[in-house]
Amino acid sequence: MPTLTIDGKEVTVGQGTTVLQACEVAGVEVPRFCYHERLSIAGNCRMCLVEQEKAPKPIASCAMPAADNMVIHTNTPQVKKAREGVMEFLLINHPLDCPICDQGGECDLQDQSIAYGKGASRFHENKRAVKEKYMGPLIKTEMTRCIHCTRCIRFAEEVAGVEEIGAIGRGEHMEITTYLEQAMTSELSGNVIDLCPVGALTSKPYAFTARSWELEKVESVDVHDAVGSNIRVDFRGKEVMRVLPRLNEDINQEWISDKTRFAYDGLKRRRLDRPYIRKDGKLQEASWAEAFAAIAARVDGVPASGIAAIAGDLADLEAMAALQDLMAKLGSPNIDCRQDGAKLDATARASYLFNSTIAGIDQADALLIVGSNPRIEAPIINARIRQRWLSGGLRVGVIGERPELTYDYDYLGAGPDTLGEVASGGHSFADVLRGAQHPMIIVGQGALARDDGAAVLAAARQIADSYGMIGEGWNGFNVLHTAAARVGGLDLGFVPGEGGLDVEGILAGAESGAVEVVYLLHADELDTSRLDKAFVIYQGTHGDEGVKHADVILPGAAYTEKNATWINTEGRVQLGNRAVFPPGNAREDWTIIRALSEVVGGKLPYDNLGALRRRIAAALPHVTAVDDVVPAEWTAFGQAGALGDAPFVSTVTQHYLTNPICRASYVMAECHAVIEPAQEGTGTHG
């Protein structure tokens, strides 16, 4: 391990550490534009110049490996002059249009020109101009501002895995563009906006809507998939203005998907902001008291077996717990949170978690993906797999559809037959798993949301047991969920009680008349036409599928409008915080159910969020371990049986339109129209 001296301070760093990184260890700030800790080293901006004793000229600290007995100076007159010169060159062609630039107030070039610039320029020649490039509906370009740091190019190639951004021309004529000026097709494309150190790449939906210093900020959690990406919600007044990533090395590092970043405009369209009651076949506005009275009147006299509840993909933990308690008061066992019909076993926690954790992907050396397309189901997890694959030594096998992933893989087969071959050891990929130190399997909802899902789960468990995926300090059995509410619902046991009906049973019972009252909590991803004969109570945020046959509508709060608990696909408990208040008469979801309980079934025993959370913690002690993953005990699960013949198919077919918020978003609609057709044929496979 090299030991070097930086500004008179001796530091010891790991082998392969650069001088710039060593300066950070020593607590010395070194300016940079092209360098980024998650990207390869380019060494082309020269802003990080420092002085090394006995070196003939300043060195680029980002590209120079630290060595024993190096003596580095970062604040000498020579370093100061070099940085001022670099900054002067960078500003030769920069348009200096800070007052109209969306990057204003958050710009690295602004900050570093003040801190390290000379304050004047000797150049008076005309500045060059570069025409705007088209990069799709999400990224706005002003390439005259570009300083050619190439961060966007390296991100597209290395992290996103879609090599669609490059440089054309040389010297002063160099320009950054997408090839043939087409839309960037990566599900992570918006991250180049954060990476750009100037205002060359900015958010097209956010353009000219707010200044950074006008916004208030709240830390929260994303709900558009089951990853639980850490986000920061920026808002002004009653409106969410943008969503940005928060650093969390264990989950999303510093990236978020485009759906997470840009779907926020759906929060203000097609919103339910007051209760409704269906009268004479038409929905009419009502007060909360009238809506509750209508529900009470209809529920009165209905046997417990005739009442059912379904929790959807965007239901928070507190709301599901309150609804579970209400259904218990009514005596009904007909509850389910698996609205896609996935055959998940709520009695064995290890059977439905991403047990290795997302960060555990970094250790895997063999990966079997079953019935899942991580690129569209969980882009952040897909990027983590690519990161591991790029480091070498990872073999990936896929059973199911032949997806366009961002890493090479061995395509093993389309369906359960291949899974059975691997489980029995008759497939060549079994040898890959057997020889791995940390083998891993990812089972998607496409393999579980089918009639033979329980048998598929049992076969996947057999693979985990047979090939050393379960051991001391390592559990390579992983289920990849697509719904933010799913793990929380399973943890609560929001599944049919003894003699209860699951989602399919509830829908069939509604058709036959056996189920008379159905409570939909944020449940929009099912065929509600089958509920036409039942009395439907819909609680949610948008006028989406759930309201089509609703008899009473109760307006709830979106994820940015409430303090709520979410449990991601790993089983990690996270807290989402309210940024803005719900619109109109809409209320936080658990408070609606608590108020309804007073007129239906009996008052629930909590009056505030703290009391409700204590009730949940009493039943689920692990929810108190916020931001941590509590390992699940490896127990028996799945039901061995005959596997079907149908191939595995991902349950996500339209990545940008997976929930009511996305379907209300103009930006997501444009992405669906422009980007998804262009994605066909991108990626790699074996």
XYZ file of C-alpha atoms in Angstrom:
686
model
C 0.000 0.000 0.000
C 1.622 3.260 -1.140
C 2.333 6.041 1.322
C 2.601 9.568 -0.022
C 2.708 13.111 1.268
C 0.000 15.571 0.266
C 0.378 19.202 1.321
C 2.610 18.094 4.149
C 0.260 15.360 5.365
C 1.303 11.725 5.063
C -1.422 9.291 3.915
C -1.482 5.591 3.104
C -3.917 4.406 0.436
C -4.844 1.166 -1.279
C -3.047 -0.206 -4.284
C -4.403 1.290 -7.510
C -5.609 4.479 -5.862
C -5.087 7.611 -7.929
C -3.497 10.796 -6.656
C -6.879 12.535 -6.801
C -8.435 9.857 -4.621
C -5.500 10.077 -2.240
C -6.056 13.827 -1.984
C -9.658 13.144 -0.971
C -8.440 10.730 1.704
C -6.185 13.502 2.970
C -9.132 15.893 3.081
C -7.854 18.067 0.231
C -10.333 19.223 -2.402
C -9.193 18.887 -5.998
C -11.445 20.366 -8.711
C -12.494 18.153 -11.594
C -14.945 18.003 -14.504
C -14.303 14.794 -16.423
C -13.488 12.567 -13.453
C -16.332 10.647 -11.819
C -15.793 7.884 -9.290
C -18.204 5.475 -11.034
C -16.855 5.998 -14.554
C -13.606 5.108 -16.258
C -10.848 7.706 -16.210
C -10.724 10.015 -19.221
C -8.181 12.589 -18.070
C -9.277 15.139 -20.633
C -10.419 18.234 -18.715
C -7.076 18.864 -16.937
C -8.808 20.742 -14.125
C -7.348 18.377 -11.526
C -3.728 19.388 -12.142
C -1.474 19.213 -9.088
C 2.264 19.590 -8.600
C 4.452 16.570 -7.968
C 7.959 17.126 -6.686
C 10.622 16.275 -9.288
C 8.000 16.162 -12.059
C 8.733 18.504 -15.011
C 5.169 19.842 -15.170
C 1.829 19.587 -13.324
C 0.210 16.147 -13.418
C -3.422 15.160 -13.986
C -4.180 13.722 -10.559
C -7.212 11.727 -11.737
C -5.077 9.585 -14.047
C -1.854 9.313 -12.022
C -1.552 6.243 -9.771
C -0.414 6.981 -6.241
C 3.067 5.656 -5.495
C 5.339 5.357 -2.497
C 7.230 8.484 -1.463
C 5.309 10.781 -3.785
C 5.209 14.380 -2.611
C 2.158 16.255 -3.905
C 1.325 19.951 -3.605
C -2.167 21.189 -4.446
C -1.968 24.868 -3.532
C 1.266 26.202 -5.024
C 1.458 29.198 -7.399
C 2.172 26.795 -10.255
C -1.002 24.784 -9.521
C -3.024 27.980 -9.163
C -1.745 29.290 -12.494
C -2.421 25.959 -14.226
C -6.011 25.793 -12.986
C -6.657 29.392 -13.977
C -5.341 28.621 -17.441
C -7.540 25.546 -17.806
C -10.591 27.498 -16.651
C -9.783 30.318 -19.066
C -9.672 27.853 -21.948
C -12.937 26.201 -20.876
C -14.674 29.558 -20.914
C -13.392 30.593 -24.347
C -16.437 29.122 -26.085
C -18.850 28.767 -23.196
C -21.842 31.057 -23.852
C -22.002 32.389 -20.262
C -25.821 32.307 -20.337
C -26.181 31.395 -16.664
C -29.322 33.540 -16.110
C -31.360 31.369 -18.495
C -29.633 28.040 -17.849
C -31.490 25.370 -15.880
C -28.178 24.299 -14.393
C -27.780 27.723 -12.785
C -27.219 27.413 -9.060
C -26.181 23.752 -9.373
C -23.421 24.078 -11.946
C -19.913 22.730 -11.393
C -18.563 25.190 -13.945
C -20.081 28.120 -12.045
C -18.740 26.919 -8.717
C -15.244 26.091 -9.924
C -14.840 29.218 -12.035
C -15.488 31.263 -8.904
C -13.208 29.137 -6.730
C -10.360 28.491 -9.162
C -10.821 30.886 -12.089
C -8.862 34.046 -12.798
C -11.886 36.321 -12.998
C -11.079 37.694 -16.459
C -10.509 36.416 -19.959
C -7.961 37.501 -22.551
C -9.955 36.048 -25.444
C -12.197 38.313 -27.482
C -12.716 36.175 -30.581
C -16.211 35.054 -31.540
C -17.433 32.022 -29.637
C -18.295 28.861 -31.495
C -21.910 27.716 -31.641
C -23.173 24.131 -31.796
C -26.711 23.326 -32.835
C -29.025 21.562 -30.440
C -29.068 17.760 -30.670
C -32.134 15.536 -30.347
C -31.761 12.935 -27.598
C -35.412 12.051 -27.053
C -38.280 13.356 -24.927
C -36.301 13.454 -21.675
C -32.977 15.184 -22.347
C -32.763 18.799 -23.454
C -29.504 19.748 -25.153
C -27.621 23.033 -25.419
C -24.381 21.737 -26.837
C -22.756 25.147 -27.142
C -22.267 24.865 -23.384
C -20.556 21.455 -23.652
C -16.976 21.296 -22.331
C -16.306 17.797 -23.738
C -15.849 16.068 -20.401
C -17.342 12.889 -22.009
C -19.099 11.817 -18.815
C -22.318 11.180 -20.769
C -20.496 9.003 -23.298
C -18.873 6.912 -20.600
C -22.108 6.564 -18.648
C -24.028 5.355 -21.706
C -21.349 2.806 -22.526
C -20.343 1.616 -19.076
C -23.382 1.945 -16.801
C -26.417 2.043 -19.082
C -24.883 -0.462 -21.478
C -26.409 1.249 -24.501
C -23.650 2.744 -26.633
C -25.670 5.492 -28.215
C -23.778 8.667 -27.315
C -20.471 9.525 -28.914
C -18.255 12.296 -30.210
C -17.913 13.358 -33.826
C -15.326 15.736 -35.215
C -11.995 16.760 -33.751
C -10.665 19.689 -31.778
C -12.883 22.752 -31.916
C -15.255 20.893 -34.229
C -15.879 18.053 -31.780
C -19.566 17.565 -30.907
C -21.340 15.164 -28.544
C -24.426 13.546 -30.033
C -26.483 10.388 -30.194
C -25.871 8.372 -33.307
C -28.065 9.643 -36.162
C -29.540 12.008 -33.538
C -32.030 9.416 -32.345
C -33.631 9.195 -28.900
C -31.467 7.582 -26.246
C -33.151 4.270 -25.472
C -31.738 3.456 -22.055
C -34.115 3.277 -19.086
C -31.407 5.155 -17.154
C -30.801 7.961 -19.643
C -31.834 10.772 -17.303
C -28.757 10.202 -15.164
C -26.625 11.997 -17.765
C -28.407 15.177 -16.626
C -26.946 14.771 -13.130
C -23.547 13.823 -14.539
C -23.247 16.808 -16.872
C -21.087 19.379 -15.031
C -22.459 22.241 -17.113
C -25.851 23.018 -18.665
C -25.309 21.095 -21.895
C -27.691 18.282 -20.895
C -30.700 19.261 -18.821
C -34.154 17.875 -18.093
C -36.555 18.594 -20.935
C -39.744 18.232 -18.828
C -38.273 20.488 -16.113
C -36.923 23.115 -18.515
C -37.601 26.730 -17.462
C -40.112 25.776 -14.760
C -38.181 26.616 -11.581
C -34.853 27.715 -10.170
C -33.040 25.464 -7.738
C -33.087 28.005 -4.895
C -36.891 28.306 -5.096
C -37.457 24.666 -4.262
C -37.990 22.895 -0.982
C -36.581 19.393 -0.682
C -37.704 16.181 1.015
C -35.960 12.826 1.095
C -38.195 9.922 0.141
C -38.463 6.538 -1.582
C -39.511 5.645 -5.122
C -42.529 3.363 -5.668
C -42.549 2.824 -9.444
C -40.882 -0.557 -9.014
C -39.881 -2.742 -6.087
C -36.265 -1.584 -5.856
C -37.028 1.253 -3.435
C -34.591 3.722 -4.993
C -33.715 6.570 -2.663
C -34.903 9.888 -4.070
C -35.148 13.562 -3.266
C -38.455 15.225 -4.080
C -38.138 18.920 -4.927
C -41.353 20.901 -4.679
C -42.662 24.439 -4.776
C -45.922 25.242 -3.021
C -48.350 22.415 -3.757
C -46.551 21.033 -6.788
C -43.768 18.487 -7.189
C -41.278 20.069 -9.578
C -38.702 17.311 -10.011
C -37.340 14.060 -8.581
C -33.610 13.465 -8.140
C -31.565 10.501 -6.841
C -30.132 10.198 -3.353
C -26.922 8.331 -2.717
C -27.421 4.837 -1.293
C -24.630 2.390 -2.033
C -26.720 -0.610 -1.005
C -29.647 0.061 -3.354
C -29.413 2.509 -6.239
C -25.916 3.930 -5.703
C -26.511 7.380 -7.234
C -28.691 6.399 -10.199
C -32.454 6.277 -10.697
C -34.541 5.030 -13.600
C -36.205 7.422 -16.031
C -39.612 6.345 -14.783
C -38.624 7.314 -11.244
C -37.211 10.647 -12.386
C -39.786 11.834 -14.906
C -43.208 10.347 -14.068
C -43.978 13.047 -11.481
C -46.144 15.044 -13.911
C -48.652 12.198 -13.592
C -49.181 13.264 -9.968
C -51.221 16.283 -11.054
C -53.339 14.788 -13.838
C -56.512 12.672 -13.625
C -56.388 12.964 -9.834
C -59.203 11.964 -7.535
C -59.665 14.902 -5.192
C -63.113 14.264 -3.658
C -65.348 11.283 -2.827
C -67.855 10.007 -5.377
C -70.943 7.805 -5.165
C -72.520 6.058 -8.131
C -76.193 7.019 -8.418
C -78.425 5.973 -11.308
C -75.370 4.586 -13.098
C -73.356 7.807 -12.837
C -70.671 8.902 -10.420
C -71.641 11.992 -8.467
C -69.652 14.106 -6.023
C -70.296 13.437 -2.359
C -69.030 14.341 1.083
C -66.944 11.950 3.155
C -69.899 11.339 5.450
C -72.161 10.472 2.503
C -69.557 8.113 1.052
C -69.065 6.323 4.370
C -72.830 6.115 4.908
C -73.277 4.542 1.462
C -70.625 1.925 2.280
C -72.120 1.207 5.699
C -75.585 0.787 4.218
C -74.355 -1.678 1.604
C -72.116 -3.698 3.934
C -74.866 -4.034 6.539
C -76.259 -7.548 6.402
C -73.662 -8.928 4.019
C -72.066 -12.118 5.424
C -68.332 -12.018 6.095
C -67.725 -14.476 3.252
C -69.297 -11.969 0.860
C -66.790 -9.193 1.600
C -63.300 -9.040 0.095
C -60.334 -6.674 -0.217
C -57.489 -6.411 -2.732
C -54.384 -4.299 -2.100
C -52.666 -2.968 -5.213
C -49.105 -2.195 -6.204
C -48.953 1.342 -4.763
C -50.436 0.656 -1.319
C -48.194 1.593 1.596
C -47.609 -0.612 4.620
C -49.754 1.449 7.002
C -52.751 1.472 4.651
C -52.573 -2.292 4.135
C -52.304 -2.887 7.875
C -55.360 -0.713 8.523
C -57.363 -2.447 5.793
C -56.289 -5.837 7.127
C -57.543 -4.832 10.581
C -60.822 -3.563 9.137
C -61.410 -6.820 7.270
C -60.643 -8.722 10.473
C -63.281 -6.619 12.263
C -65.729 -7.581 9.526
C -64.720 -11.235 9.887
C -63.695 -11.652 6.266
C -60.726 -13.876 5.293
C -60.939 -12.773 1.656
C -57.899 -10.512 1.326
C -54.981 -10.575 -1.100
C -52.117 -8.305 -2.131
C -50.990 -10.425 -5.103
C -53.184 -8.827 -7.719
C -51.197 -10.460 -10.552
C -51.943 -13.891 -9.080
C -48.323 -14.715 -8.198
C -48.031 -17.947 -6.217
C -45.950 -16.463 -3.424
C -45.836 -18.090 0.007
C -46.388 -15.492 2.735
C -45.542 -18.019 5.479
C -41.877 -18.319 4.438
C -40.222 -14.906 4.226
C -37.121 -16.195 2.433
C -39.354 -17.468 -0.370
C -40.274 -13.989 -1.583
C -37.232 -11.828 -0.827
C -34.178 -10.801 -2.818
C -32.164 -12.573 -0.151
C -28.665 -11.817 -1.405
C -29.561 -8.093 -1.343
C -28.957 -5.840 -4.323
C -25.412 -5.093 -3.185
C -24.852 -8.865 -2.977
C -24.893 -8.990 -6.781
C -21.342 -7.638 -6.566
C -20.222 -11.015 -5.134
C -22.057 -13.301 -7.555
C -20.039 -15.329 -10.055
C -22.923 -17.261 -11.629
C -26.465 -16.022 -12.153
C -29.581 -17.792 -13.364
C -32.504 -15.525 -14.343
C -35.886 -17.258 -14.503
C -38.994 -15.618 -15.966
C -37.711 -12.079 -15.614
C -36.428 -9.207 -17.721
C -34.462 -7.109 -15.211
C -33.860 -4.350 -17.730
C -37.510 -3.310 -17.795
C -38.636 -4.697 -14.424
C -35.826 -3.170 -12.353
C -33.343 -1.075 -14.380
C -31.279 -0.312 -11.281
C -30.759 -4.014 -10.553
C -29.974 -4.626 -14.214
C -27.298 -1.917 -14.037
C -25.845 -3.607 -10.946
C -25.668 -6.919 -12.808
C -23.923 -5.178 -15.703
C -21.466 -3.566 -13.289
C -20.616 -7.015 -11.912
C -20.412 -8.512 -15.409
C -17.997 -5.803 -16.579
C -15.630 -6.630 -13.731
C -15.305 -10.149 -15.162
C -16.015 -13.642 -13.925
C -19.827 -13.599 -14.071
C -21.749 -16.109 -16.190
C -25.420 -15.323 -16.731
C -28.049 -17.794 -17.891
C -31.608 -16.867 -18.840
C -34.731 -19.028 -18.884
C -37.803 -17.376 -20.359
C -38.099 -14.735 -23.026
C -34.971 -13.794 -24.953
C -34.604 -10.282 -23.513
C -32.400 -7.476 -24.798
C -30.177 -7.101 -21.762
C -27.077 -4.947 -21.401
C -24.669 -7.832 -20.804
C -23.913 -11.130 -22.510
C -25.832 -14.159 -21.360
C -26.413 -17.785 -22.233
C -29.953 -18.358 -23.412
C -30.956 -21.680 -21.891
C -34.588 -22.099 -22.929
C -38.061 -20.636 -22.874
C -39.929 -22.358 -20.092
C -40.384 -24.866 -17.284
C -38.821 -27.752 -19.205
C -35.456 -26.017 -19.149
C -35.903 -25.102 -15.493
C -36.534 -28.759 -14.731
C -33.378 -29.760 -16.623
C -31.271 -27.339 -14.607
C -32.883 -28.499 -11.349
C -32.130 -32.146 -12.160
C -28.566 -31.393 -13.282
C -29.216 -32.390 -16.870
C -28.388 -28.980 -18.366
C -24.873 -27.754 -19.082
C -25.491 -24.547 -17.109
C -25.858 -26.693 -14.000
C -22.079 -27.200 -14.129
C -21.603 -23.421 -14.141
C -23.726 -23.085 -11.012
C -22.048 -26.040 -9.358
C -18.579 -24.588 -9.888
C -19.421 -21.094 -8.629
C -18.404 -19.735 -5.234
C -21.445 -17.456 -4.959
C -24.157 -18.744 -7.323
C -27.384 -16.775 -7.530
C -30.866 -17.232 -8.951
C -33.360 -14.466 -9.717
C -36.968 -15.605 -10.085
C -39.286 -13.075 -11.708
C -43.008 -12.627 -11.461
C -43.325 -14.003 -14.988
C -42.411 -17.405 -13.543
C -44.664 -17.130 -10.483
C -47.805 -15.396 -11.737
C -49.143 -18.507 -13.463
C -51.069 -21.622 -12.516
C -47.922 -23.658 -11.914
C -46.216 -20.809 -10.032
C -45.971 -22.796 -6.787
C -44.278 -25.676 -8.622
C -41.888 -23.245 -10.309
C -41.064 -21.804 -6.878
C -40.358 -25.311 -5.598
C -38.090 -26.048 -8.576
C -36.203 -22.782 -8.022
C -35.742 -23.715 -4.367
C -34.409 -27.108 -5.420
C -31.829 -25.366 -7.607
C -30.807 -23.132 -4.702
C -30.349 -26.147 -2.413
C -28.623 -28.318 -5.012
C -26.003 -25.854 -6.224
C -24.725 -24.302 -3.010
C -26.705 -21.094 -3.127
C -27.517 -21.374 0.566
C -24.594 -21.245 2.948
C -22.925 -19.418 5.771
C -23.191 -15.705 5.064
C -24.679 -16.219 1.613
C -28.222 -16.751 0.316
C -28.378 -16.612 -3.453
C -32.112 -17.275 -3.772
C -33.815 -14.109 -4.995
C -37.305 -13.131 -6.037
C -37.520 -9.952 -8.097
C -40.780 -8.132 -7.466
C -42.254 -5.458 -9.695
C -44.638 -3.851 -7.168
C -43.566 -1.537 -4.353
C -46.340 -2.843 -2.078
C -45.810 -6.572 -2.563
C -43.202 -7.432 0.060
C -44.941 -5.266 2.660
C -48.246 -7.002 1.971
C -46.666 -10.447 2.253
C -44.877 -9.480 5.459
C -48.214 -8.381 6.929
C -49.858 -11.585 5.798
C -52.259 -9.696 3.536
C -53.217 -12.991 1.901
C -56.309 -15.179 2.221
C -57.016 -16.455 5.700
C -58.405 -19.899 6.439
C -61.052 -20.623 3.819
C -60.436 -17.227 2.209
C -60.339 -16.331 -1.478
C -57.338 -15.090 -3.418
C -57.591 -12.476 -6.189
C -58.841 -14.951 -8.778
C -61.321 -16.363 -6.275
C -62.561 -12.860 -5.419
C -63.069 -11.989 -9.092
C -64.838 -15.295 -9.764
C -66.957 -14.833 -6.637
C -67.952 -11.342 -7.770
C -69.045 -12.741 -11.127
C -71.108 -15.454 -9.486
C -72.582 -13.177 -6.823
C -70.931 -14.988 -3.909
C -68.787 -11.926 -3.220
C -70.999 -8.868 -2.855
C -68.597 -6.159 -1.634
C -65.024 -5.651 -2.882
C -62.617 -3.064 -1.445
C -59.871 -2.054 -3.891
C -56.920 -0.285 -2.263
C -54.809 1.240 -5.076
C -55.672 -1.856 -7.118
C -55.667 -0.974 -10.812
C -53.744 -3.818 -12.452
C -56.646 -6.260 -12.772
C -59.710 -6.814 -14.929
C -62.314 -4.800 -13.028
C -65.034 -5.680 -15.551
C -65.355 -8.938 -13.609
C -66.476 -6.881 -10.593
C -69.458 -5.423 -12.414
C -72.017 -7.277 -10.280
C -70.367 -6.470 -6.931
C -70.451 -3.299 -4.844
C -66.966 -1.886 -5.428
C -65.205 0.550 -3.100
C -62.152 2.056 -4.751
C -59.540 3.929 -2.756
C -56.745 5.453 -4.776
C -55.256 8.479 -6.460
C -56.206 8.426 -10.133
C -59.186 7.865 -12.355
C -57.682 4.689 -13.737
C -58.852 1.087 -14.140
C -60.026 0.765 -10.544
C -62.755 3.414 -10.850
C -64.431 2.014 -13.968
C -66.889 -0.103 -12.012
C -66.578 1.585 -8.612
C -69.729 2.402 -6.668
C -67.901 4.541 -4.107
C -64.603 6.333 -4.694
C -62.424 7.413 -1.775
C -59.578 9.761 -2.835
C -56.231 8.764 -1.334
C -52.726 10.212 -1.267
C -49.857 9.523 -3.652
C -46.409 8.525 -2.400
C -45.187 12.129 -2.366
C -48.180 13.211 -0.266
C -47.885 11.039 2.826
C -45.513 9.762 5.452
C -45.466 6.051 4.763
C -43.435 2.868 5.116
C -42.278 0.846 2.120
C -40.468 -2.493 2.032
C -38.472 -3.159 -1.115
C -37.772 -6.428 -2.900
C -34.848 -7.145 -0.522
C -37.110 -6.774 2.507
C -35.445 -3.466 3.395
C -37.782 -1.197 5.399
C -37.681 2.430 4.235
C -39.619 5.557 5.135
C -41.158 7.848 2.558
C -41.772 11.429 3.616
C -44.495 13.847 2.599
C -43.460 16.638 0.255
C -46.861 18.163 -0.562
C -50.398 17.663 0.700
C -52.972 15.601 -1.222
C -55.199 17.623 -3.583
C -58.678 18.779 -2.612
C -60.420 16.527 -0.109
C -58.065 13.583 -0.623
C -56.577 12.144 2.557
C -53.773 9.833 3.638
C -54.860 6.264 3.052
C -54.713 4.832 6.549
C -56.745 7.768 7.925
C -59.543 7.030 5.438
C -59.762 3.406 6.567
C -59.571 4.415 10.222
C -62.446 6.905 9.746
C -64.496 4.346 7.794
C -64.074 1.794 10.568
C -66.156 3.951 12.910
C -69.232 3.403 10.745
C -68.375 -0.082 9.474
C -67.283 -2.972 11.646
C -65.973 -1.128 14.681
C -63.431 1.579 15.450
C -59.799 0.622 14.858
C -57.585 1.038 17.949
C -55.214 3.770 16.741
C -55.660 7.487 16.199
C -52.292 8.579 14.848
C -49.488 7.311 12.642
C -47.237 6.504 15.585
C -49.842 4.250 17.185
C -50.443 2.446 13.889
C -46.726 1.904 13.401
C -46.447 0.485 16.912
C -49.259 -1.943 16.057
C -47.341 -3.033 12.949
C -44.055 -3.332 14.863
C -45.714 -5.556 17.455
C -46.623 -8.019 14.709
C -43.514 -7.479 12.562
C -40.492 -6.630 14.730
C -38.218 -6.314 11.693
C -39.989 -3.132 10.543
C -38.185 -1.237 13.295
C -34.867 -1.915 11.538
C -35.294 1.001 9.149
C -32.860 1.026 6.193
C -31.503 -2.394 7.145
C -32.132 -5.860 5.749
C -33.051 -8.469 8.340
C -32.049 -11.897 6.942
C -34.916 -14.356 6.586
C -34.782 -17.891 7.880
C -34.385 -20.523 5.161
C -37.427 -22.788 5.521
C -39.489 -25.050 3.303
C -41.685 -23.429 0.660
C -43.185 -24.102 -2.742
C -45.317 -27.045 -3.773
C -43.660 -29.713 -5.853
C -45.837 -30.624 -8.777
C -46.171 -30.765 -12.525
C -44.740 -27.841 -14.460
C -46.724 -26.442 -17.355
C -45.616 -26.167 -20.964
C -46.168 -22.441 -21.538
C -42.978 -20.352 -21.757
C -42.193 -17.795 -19.087
C -43.233 -14.267 -20.067
C -42.387 -11.094 -18.146
C -45.370 -9.496 -16.436
C -44.101 -6.035 -17.482
C -44.810 -5.400 -21.139
C -44.958 -1.597 -21.166
C -42.157 -0.302 -18.967
C -43.315 3.315 -18.975
C -46.997 2.598 -18.248
C -46.968 0.241 -15.287
C -49.170 2.135 -12.822
C -51.808 4.902 -12.656
C -49.237 7.646 -12.061
C -47.285 6.661 -15.174
C -50.418 6.273 -17.264
C -51.471 9.826 -16.317
C -48.063 11.224 -17.272
C -47.625 12.956 -20.620
C -43.877 12.388 -20.389
C -44.261 8.634 -19.874
C -46.757 8.490 -22.755
C -44.174 10.109 -25.015
C -41.472 7.725 -23.810
C -43.788 4.816 -24.530
C -44.398 6.124 -28.042
C -40.817 7.112 -28.883
C -38.393 5.036 -26.821
C -40.005 1.606 -26.446
C -40.270 0.983 -30.220
C -36.642 2.093 -30.593
C -35.495 -0.315 -27.882
C -36.201 -3.340 -30.029
C -32.892 -4.684 -31.138
C -30.751 -2.938 -28.514
C -28.713 -4.754 -25.921
C -26.777 -8.014 -26.160
C -27.431 -11.689 -25.637
C -25.796 -15.016 -26.173
